[in-house]
Short mmCIF file of C-alpha atoms in Angstrom, two decimals:
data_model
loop_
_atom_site.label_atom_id
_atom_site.label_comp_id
_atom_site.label_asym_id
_atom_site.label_seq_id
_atom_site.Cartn_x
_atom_site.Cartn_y
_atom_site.Cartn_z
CA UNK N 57 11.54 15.06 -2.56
CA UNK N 58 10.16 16.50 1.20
CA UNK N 59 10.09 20.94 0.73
CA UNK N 60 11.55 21.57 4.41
CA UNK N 61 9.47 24.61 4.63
CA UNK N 62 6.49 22.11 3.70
CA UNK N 63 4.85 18.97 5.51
CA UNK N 64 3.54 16.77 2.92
CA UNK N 65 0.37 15.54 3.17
CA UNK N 66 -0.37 12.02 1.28
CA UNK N 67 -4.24 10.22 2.28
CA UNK N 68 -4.35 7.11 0.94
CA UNK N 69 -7.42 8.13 -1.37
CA UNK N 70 -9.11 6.10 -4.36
CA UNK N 71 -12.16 4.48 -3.19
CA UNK N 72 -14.27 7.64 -1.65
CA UNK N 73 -13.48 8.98 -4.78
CA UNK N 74 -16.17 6.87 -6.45
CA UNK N 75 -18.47 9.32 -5.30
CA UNK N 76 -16.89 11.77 -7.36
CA UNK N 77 -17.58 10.05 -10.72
CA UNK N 78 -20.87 8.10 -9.71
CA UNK N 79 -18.89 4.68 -10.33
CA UNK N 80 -18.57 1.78 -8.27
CA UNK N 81 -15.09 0.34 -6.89
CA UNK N 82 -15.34 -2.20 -9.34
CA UNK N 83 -15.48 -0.54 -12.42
CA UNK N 84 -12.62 1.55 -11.07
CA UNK N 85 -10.76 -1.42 -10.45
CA UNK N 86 -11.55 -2.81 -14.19
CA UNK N 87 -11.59 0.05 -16.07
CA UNK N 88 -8.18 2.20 -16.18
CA UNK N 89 -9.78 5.36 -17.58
CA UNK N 90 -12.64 5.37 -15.63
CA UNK N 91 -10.34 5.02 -12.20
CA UNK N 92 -7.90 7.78 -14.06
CA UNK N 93 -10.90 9.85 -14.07
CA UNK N 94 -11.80 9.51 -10.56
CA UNK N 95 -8.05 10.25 -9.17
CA UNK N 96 -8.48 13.17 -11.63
CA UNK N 97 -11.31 14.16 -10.18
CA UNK N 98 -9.83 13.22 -6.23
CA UNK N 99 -6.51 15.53 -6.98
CA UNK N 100 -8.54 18.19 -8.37
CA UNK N 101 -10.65 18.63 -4.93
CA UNK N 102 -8.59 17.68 -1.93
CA UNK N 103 -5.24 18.90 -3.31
CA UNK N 104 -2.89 16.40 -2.03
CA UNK N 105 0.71 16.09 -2.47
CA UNK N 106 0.71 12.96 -3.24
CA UNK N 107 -1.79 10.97 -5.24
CA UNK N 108 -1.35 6.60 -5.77
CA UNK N 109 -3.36 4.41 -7.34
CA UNK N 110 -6.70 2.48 -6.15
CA UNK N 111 -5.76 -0.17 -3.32
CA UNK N 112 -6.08 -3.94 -4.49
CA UNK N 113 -4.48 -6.70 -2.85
CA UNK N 114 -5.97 -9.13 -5.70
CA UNK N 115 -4.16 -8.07 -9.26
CA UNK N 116 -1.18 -9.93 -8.54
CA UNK N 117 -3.02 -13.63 -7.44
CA UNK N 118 -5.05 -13.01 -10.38
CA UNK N 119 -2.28 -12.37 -12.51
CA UNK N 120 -1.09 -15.83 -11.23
CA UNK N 121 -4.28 -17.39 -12.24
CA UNK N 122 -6.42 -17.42 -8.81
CA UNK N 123 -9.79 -17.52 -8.88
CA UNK N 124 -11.21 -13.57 -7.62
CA UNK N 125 -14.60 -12.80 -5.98
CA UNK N 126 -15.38 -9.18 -7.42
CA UNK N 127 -18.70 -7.28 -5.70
CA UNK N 128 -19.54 -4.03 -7.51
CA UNK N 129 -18.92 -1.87 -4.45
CA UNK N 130 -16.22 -3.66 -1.79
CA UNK N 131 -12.63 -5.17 -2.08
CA UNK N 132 -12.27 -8.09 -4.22
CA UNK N 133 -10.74 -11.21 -2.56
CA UNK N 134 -8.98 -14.29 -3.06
CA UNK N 135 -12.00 -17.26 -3.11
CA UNK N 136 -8.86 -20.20 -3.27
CA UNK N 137 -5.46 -20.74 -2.14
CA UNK N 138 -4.59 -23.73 -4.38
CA UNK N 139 -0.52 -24.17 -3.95
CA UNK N 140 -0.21 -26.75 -1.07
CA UNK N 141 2.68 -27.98 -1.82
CA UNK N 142 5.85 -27.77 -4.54
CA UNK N 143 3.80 -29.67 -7.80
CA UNK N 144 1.02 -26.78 -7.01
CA UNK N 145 3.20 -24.35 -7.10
CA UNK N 146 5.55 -25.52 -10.02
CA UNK N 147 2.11 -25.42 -11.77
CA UNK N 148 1.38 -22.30 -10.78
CA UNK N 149 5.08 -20.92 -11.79
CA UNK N 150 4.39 -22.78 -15.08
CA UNK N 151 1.27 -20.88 -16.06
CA UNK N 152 2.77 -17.60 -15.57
CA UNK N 153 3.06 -15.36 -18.55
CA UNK N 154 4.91 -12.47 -16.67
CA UNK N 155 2.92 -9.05 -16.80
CA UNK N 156 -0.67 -9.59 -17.42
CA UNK N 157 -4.34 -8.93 -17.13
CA UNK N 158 -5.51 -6.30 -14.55
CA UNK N 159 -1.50 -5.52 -13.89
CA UNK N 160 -2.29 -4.04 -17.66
CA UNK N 161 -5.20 -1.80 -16.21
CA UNK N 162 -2.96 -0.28 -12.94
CA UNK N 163 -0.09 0.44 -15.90
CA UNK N 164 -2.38 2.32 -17.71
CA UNK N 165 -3.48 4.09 -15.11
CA UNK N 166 0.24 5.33 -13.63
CA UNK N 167 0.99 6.07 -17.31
CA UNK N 168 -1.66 8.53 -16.96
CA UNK N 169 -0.90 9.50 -13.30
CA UNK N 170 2.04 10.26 -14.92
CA UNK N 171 1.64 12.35 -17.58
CA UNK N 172 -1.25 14.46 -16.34
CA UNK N 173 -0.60 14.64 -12.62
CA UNK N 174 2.85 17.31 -11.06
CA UNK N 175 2.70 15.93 -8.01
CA UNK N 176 4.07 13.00 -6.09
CA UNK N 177 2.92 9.99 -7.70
CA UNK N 178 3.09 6.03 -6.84
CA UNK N 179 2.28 2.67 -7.67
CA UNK N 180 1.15 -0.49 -5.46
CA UNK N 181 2.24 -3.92 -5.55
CA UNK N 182 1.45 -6.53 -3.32
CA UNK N 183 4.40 -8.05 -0.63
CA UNK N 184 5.86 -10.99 -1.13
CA UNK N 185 5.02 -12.40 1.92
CA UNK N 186 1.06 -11.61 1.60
CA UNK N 187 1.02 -12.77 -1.71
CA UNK N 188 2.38 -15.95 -0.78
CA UNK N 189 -0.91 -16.05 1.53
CA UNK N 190 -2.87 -15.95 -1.06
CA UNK N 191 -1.43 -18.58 -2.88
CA UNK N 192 -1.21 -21.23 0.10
CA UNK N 193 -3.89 -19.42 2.47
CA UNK N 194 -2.90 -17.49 5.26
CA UNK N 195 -3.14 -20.49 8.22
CA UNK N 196 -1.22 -22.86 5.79
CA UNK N 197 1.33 -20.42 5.48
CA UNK N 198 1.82 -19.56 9.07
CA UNK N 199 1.94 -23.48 9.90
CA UNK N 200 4.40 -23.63 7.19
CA UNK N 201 6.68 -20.91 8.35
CA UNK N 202 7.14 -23.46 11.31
CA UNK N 203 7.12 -26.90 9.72
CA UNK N 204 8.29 -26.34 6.29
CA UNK N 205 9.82 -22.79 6.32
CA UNK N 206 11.86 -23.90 3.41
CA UNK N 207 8.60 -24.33 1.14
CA UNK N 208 7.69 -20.94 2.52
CA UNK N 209 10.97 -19.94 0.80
CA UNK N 210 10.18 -20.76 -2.40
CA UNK N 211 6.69 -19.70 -2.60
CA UNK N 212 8.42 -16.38 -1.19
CA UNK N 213 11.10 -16.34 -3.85
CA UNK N 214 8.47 -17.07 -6.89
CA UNK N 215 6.18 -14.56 -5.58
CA UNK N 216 9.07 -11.74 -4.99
CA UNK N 217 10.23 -12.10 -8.61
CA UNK N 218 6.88 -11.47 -9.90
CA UNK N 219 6.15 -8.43 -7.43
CA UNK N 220 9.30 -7.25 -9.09
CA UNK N 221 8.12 -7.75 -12.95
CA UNK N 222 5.33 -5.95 -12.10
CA UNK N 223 6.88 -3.27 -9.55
CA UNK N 224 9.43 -2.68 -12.76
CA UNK N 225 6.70 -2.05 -15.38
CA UNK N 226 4.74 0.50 -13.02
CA UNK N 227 7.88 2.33 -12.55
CA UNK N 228 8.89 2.43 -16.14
CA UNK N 229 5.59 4.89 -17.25
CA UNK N 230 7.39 7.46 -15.16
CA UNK N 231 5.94 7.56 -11.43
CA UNK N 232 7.86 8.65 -8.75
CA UNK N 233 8.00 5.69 -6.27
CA UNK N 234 6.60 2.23 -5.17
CA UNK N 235 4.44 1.01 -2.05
CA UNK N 236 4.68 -2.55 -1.30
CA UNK N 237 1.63 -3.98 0.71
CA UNK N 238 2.95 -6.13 3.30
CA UNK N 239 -0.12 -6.70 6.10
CA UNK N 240 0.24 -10.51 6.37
CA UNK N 241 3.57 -9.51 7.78
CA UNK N 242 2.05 -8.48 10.94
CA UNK N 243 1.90 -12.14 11.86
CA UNK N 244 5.30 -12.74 12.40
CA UNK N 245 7.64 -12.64 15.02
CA UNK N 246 10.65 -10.41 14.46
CA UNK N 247 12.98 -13.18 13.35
CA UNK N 248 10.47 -14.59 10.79
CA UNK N 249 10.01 -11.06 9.53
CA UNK N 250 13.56 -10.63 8.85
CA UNK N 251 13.65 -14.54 6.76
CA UNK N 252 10.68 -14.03 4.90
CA UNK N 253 9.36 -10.78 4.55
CA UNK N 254 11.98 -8.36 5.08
CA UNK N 255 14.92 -10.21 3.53
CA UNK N 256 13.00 -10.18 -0.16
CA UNK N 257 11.54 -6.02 0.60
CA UNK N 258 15.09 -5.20 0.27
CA UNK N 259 15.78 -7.01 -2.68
CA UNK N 260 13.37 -5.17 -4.20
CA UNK N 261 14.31 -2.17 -3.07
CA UNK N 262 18.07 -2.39 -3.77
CA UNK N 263 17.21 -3.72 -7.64
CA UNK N 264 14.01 -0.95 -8.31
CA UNK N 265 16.44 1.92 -7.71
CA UNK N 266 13.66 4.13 -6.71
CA UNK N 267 12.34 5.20 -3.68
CA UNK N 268 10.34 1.98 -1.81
CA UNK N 269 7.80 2.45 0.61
CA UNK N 270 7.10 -0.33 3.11
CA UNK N 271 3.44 -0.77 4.33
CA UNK N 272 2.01 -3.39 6.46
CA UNK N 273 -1.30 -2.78 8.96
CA UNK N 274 -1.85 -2.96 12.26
CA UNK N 275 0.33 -2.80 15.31
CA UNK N 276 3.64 -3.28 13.64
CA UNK N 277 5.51 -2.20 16.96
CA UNK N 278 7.29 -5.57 17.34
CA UNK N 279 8.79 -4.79 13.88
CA UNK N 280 9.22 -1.38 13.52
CA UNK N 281 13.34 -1.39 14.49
CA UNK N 282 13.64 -3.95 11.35
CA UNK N 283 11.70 -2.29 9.06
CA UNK N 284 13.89 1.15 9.85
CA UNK N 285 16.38 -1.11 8.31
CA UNK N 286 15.14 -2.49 5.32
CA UNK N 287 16.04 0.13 3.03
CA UNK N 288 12.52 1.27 2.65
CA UNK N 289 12.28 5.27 1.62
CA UNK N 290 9.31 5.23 4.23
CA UNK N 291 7.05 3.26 6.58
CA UNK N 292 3.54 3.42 6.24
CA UNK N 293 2.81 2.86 9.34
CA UNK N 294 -1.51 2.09 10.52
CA UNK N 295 -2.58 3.84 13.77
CA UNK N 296 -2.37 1.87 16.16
CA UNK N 297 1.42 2.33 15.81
CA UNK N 298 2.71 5.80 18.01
CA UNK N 299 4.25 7.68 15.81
CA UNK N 300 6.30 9.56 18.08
CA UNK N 301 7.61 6.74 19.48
CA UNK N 302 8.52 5.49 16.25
CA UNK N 303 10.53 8.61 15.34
CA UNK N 304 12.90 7.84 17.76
CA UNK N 305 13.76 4.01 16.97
CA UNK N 306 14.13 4.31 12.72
CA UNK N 307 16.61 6.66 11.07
CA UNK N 308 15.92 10.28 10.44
CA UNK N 309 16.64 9.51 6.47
CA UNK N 310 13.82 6.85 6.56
CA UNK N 311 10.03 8.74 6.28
CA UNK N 312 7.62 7.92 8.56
CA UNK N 313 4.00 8.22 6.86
CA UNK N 314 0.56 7.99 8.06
CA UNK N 315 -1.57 7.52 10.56
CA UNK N 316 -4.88 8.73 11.19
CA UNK N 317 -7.45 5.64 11.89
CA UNK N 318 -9.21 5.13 8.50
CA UNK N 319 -12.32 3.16 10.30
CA UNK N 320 -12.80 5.15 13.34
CA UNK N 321 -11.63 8.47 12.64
CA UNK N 322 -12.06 9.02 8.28
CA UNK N 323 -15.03 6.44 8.33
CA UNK N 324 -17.08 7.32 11.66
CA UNK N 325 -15.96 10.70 12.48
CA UNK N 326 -17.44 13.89 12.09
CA UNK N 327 -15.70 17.01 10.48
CA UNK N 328 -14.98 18.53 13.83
CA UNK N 329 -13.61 15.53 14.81
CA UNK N 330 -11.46 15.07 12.04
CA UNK N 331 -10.40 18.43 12.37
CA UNK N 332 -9.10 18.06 15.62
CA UNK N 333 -7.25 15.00 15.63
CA UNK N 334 -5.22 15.88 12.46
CA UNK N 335 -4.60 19.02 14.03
CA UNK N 336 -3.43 16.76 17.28
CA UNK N 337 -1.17 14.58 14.92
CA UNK N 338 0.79 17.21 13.18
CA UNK N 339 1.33 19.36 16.68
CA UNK N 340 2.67 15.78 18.11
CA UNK N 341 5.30 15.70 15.30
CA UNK N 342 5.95 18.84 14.72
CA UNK N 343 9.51 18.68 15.74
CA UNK N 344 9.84 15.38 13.10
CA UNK N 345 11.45 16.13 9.95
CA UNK N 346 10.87 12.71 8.54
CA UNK N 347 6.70 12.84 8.76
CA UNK N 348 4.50 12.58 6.02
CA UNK N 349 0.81 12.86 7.12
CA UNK N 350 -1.00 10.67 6.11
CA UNK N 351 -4.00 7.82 6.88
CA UNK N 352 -2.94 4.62 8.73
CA UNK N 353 -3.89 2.59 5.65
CA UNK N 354 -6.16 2.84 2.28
CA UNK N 355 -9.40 5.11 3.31
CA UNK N 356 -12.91 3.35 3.31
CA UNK N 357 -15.20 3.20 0.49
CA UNK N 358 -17.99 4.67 2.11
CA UNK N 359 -16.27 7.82 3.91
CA UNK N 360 -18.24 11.34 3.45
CA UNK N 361 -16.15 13.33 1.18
CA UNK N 362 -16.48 16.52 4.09
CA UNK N 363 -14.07 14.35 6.38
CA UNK N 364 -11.58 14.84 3.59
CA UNK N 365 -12.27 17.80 3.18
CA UNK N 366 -11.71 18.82 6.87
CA UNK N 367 -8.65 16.55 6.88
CA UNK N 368 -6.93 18.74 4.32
CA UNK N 369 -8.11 21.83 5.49
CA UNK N 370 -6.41 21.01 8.87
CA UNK N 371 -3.33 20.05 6.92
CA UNK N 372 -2.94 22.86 4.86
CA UNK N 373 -3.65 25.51 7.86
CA UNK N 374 -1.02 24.03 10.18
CA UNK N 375 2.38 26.00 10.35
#
């Protein structure tokens, strides 16, 4: 997949892209042909290598049947995390009708990725371990790990298998590759990470048979040596993680994606700025076969379109 003459260059675009088609998030996030149009519309001016999906951390709890607060122009959320304990979440396991409403809308959408798009293409699906947040609630389910880690289990085990249903279909319309969206992850200590998050990441990666990329926020330094061995194509790692530093504790087969700051540097900075530090980023791993640049995580809503712009200009000039 990686041109060894090339560095590929892979921003985790969708939302900025609104601008593009005068839509809000929402209707992207609703409407599969009008967030087809805006990716469309994203590949077509920056030029990327690599183009996935809108970010949304809610279409699998939905799916499930949670309850979803939806504003026109920010991330939907979660507004209850019902399963408490193992009659909620037989309940829960009960209502589920495998592959289902807004799953439907990100399908249609990679069927068209697919089709349309000759570039790299993925898919998202939520981790196991974050989506078993949103079914007990983050603070329940860090208690839990402690008191009741096998009832963590079994949320974790329900919630893998339908991450897989879903990570299955996406793959099926003929994209490339998978990201799973771990950031709840970041909680943990090493040894919890390996029992409940990492243990069920390579399940899925092992039964998907495609390349599996492993993505959870923040400063993921205590974890980084496990995730090098989870099987995961790449690490999307966010930037407070040194990348550097990482190349030298995961294996040179594993890719090591990201990490400009999408807040401070997409979000706040200036062109010149932007610019600069990209340029900084690909001089300090020049020497690393394994990079993919990319942003530390999914870039803002409200970021000016130029900072893209100069971000992919500094990219593309870099030998």
């Amino acid at each position: 997949m990686n041109n060894k003459n090339k560095r590929l260059v892979i921003p985790l675009l969708g939302a900025p892209g609104v601008k593009l088609t005068d839509t809000t998030l929402k209707e992207n996030l609703s409407d599969p042909f009008v967030q087809f149009k805006t990716l469309y519309k994203i590949v077509e001016r920056f030029n990327p290598d690599g183009i996935f999906p809108f970010m949304d951390l809610t279409v699998e709890a939905e799916a499930l049947g949670l309850k979803i607060e939806f504003p026109e122009n920010d991330n939907p959320s979660v507004r209850e995390h019902p399963v408490k304990n193992r009659d909620a979440l037989n309940e829960i396991k009960r209502k589920w009708k495998g592959v289902s409403e807004r799953m439907i809308t990100f399908i249609k959408v990679c069927e068209m990725m697919a089709k349309e798009f000759n570039i790299l293409k993925g898919g998202y699906v939520i981790g196991p371990f974050t989506l078993a947040g949103e079914l007990v609630g983050v603070n329940d389910l860090g208690i839990n790990v402690i008191e009741d880690p096998d009832f963590v289990e079994e949320v974790v085990d329900f919630t893998t298998s339908v991450i897989f249903e879903y990570a299955k279909a996406l793959l099926e319309t003929g994209i490339d590759m998978i990201a799973v969206l771990e950031p709840t992850a970041v909680i943990l200590s090493p040894q919890q990470f390996r029992e409940f998050s990492m243990k069920h990441f390579k399940h899925l990666s092992s039964e998907l048979k495609k390349p599996v990329i492993y993505h959870i926020c923040g400063n993921t330094k205590h974890l980084i040596e496990d995730m090098g061995k989870s099987g995961a194509w790449g690490l999307s790692l966010d930037s407070a993680v040194d990348l550097k530093w990482a190349s030298e504790i995961v294996p040179s087969d594993v890719r090591l994606i990201g990490n400009l700051d999408p807040v401070k540097v997409f979000l706040q900075g200036n062109p010149e700025m932007i610019y600069e530090k990209t340029k900084e980023l690909l001089e300090k791993m020049r020497d690393v076969d394994n990079f993919i640049l990319s942003s530390g995580c999914d870039i803002p809503l409200g970021t000016p379109l130029e900072n893209i712009d100069a971000f992919m200009q500094a990219a593309k000039s870099f030998k």
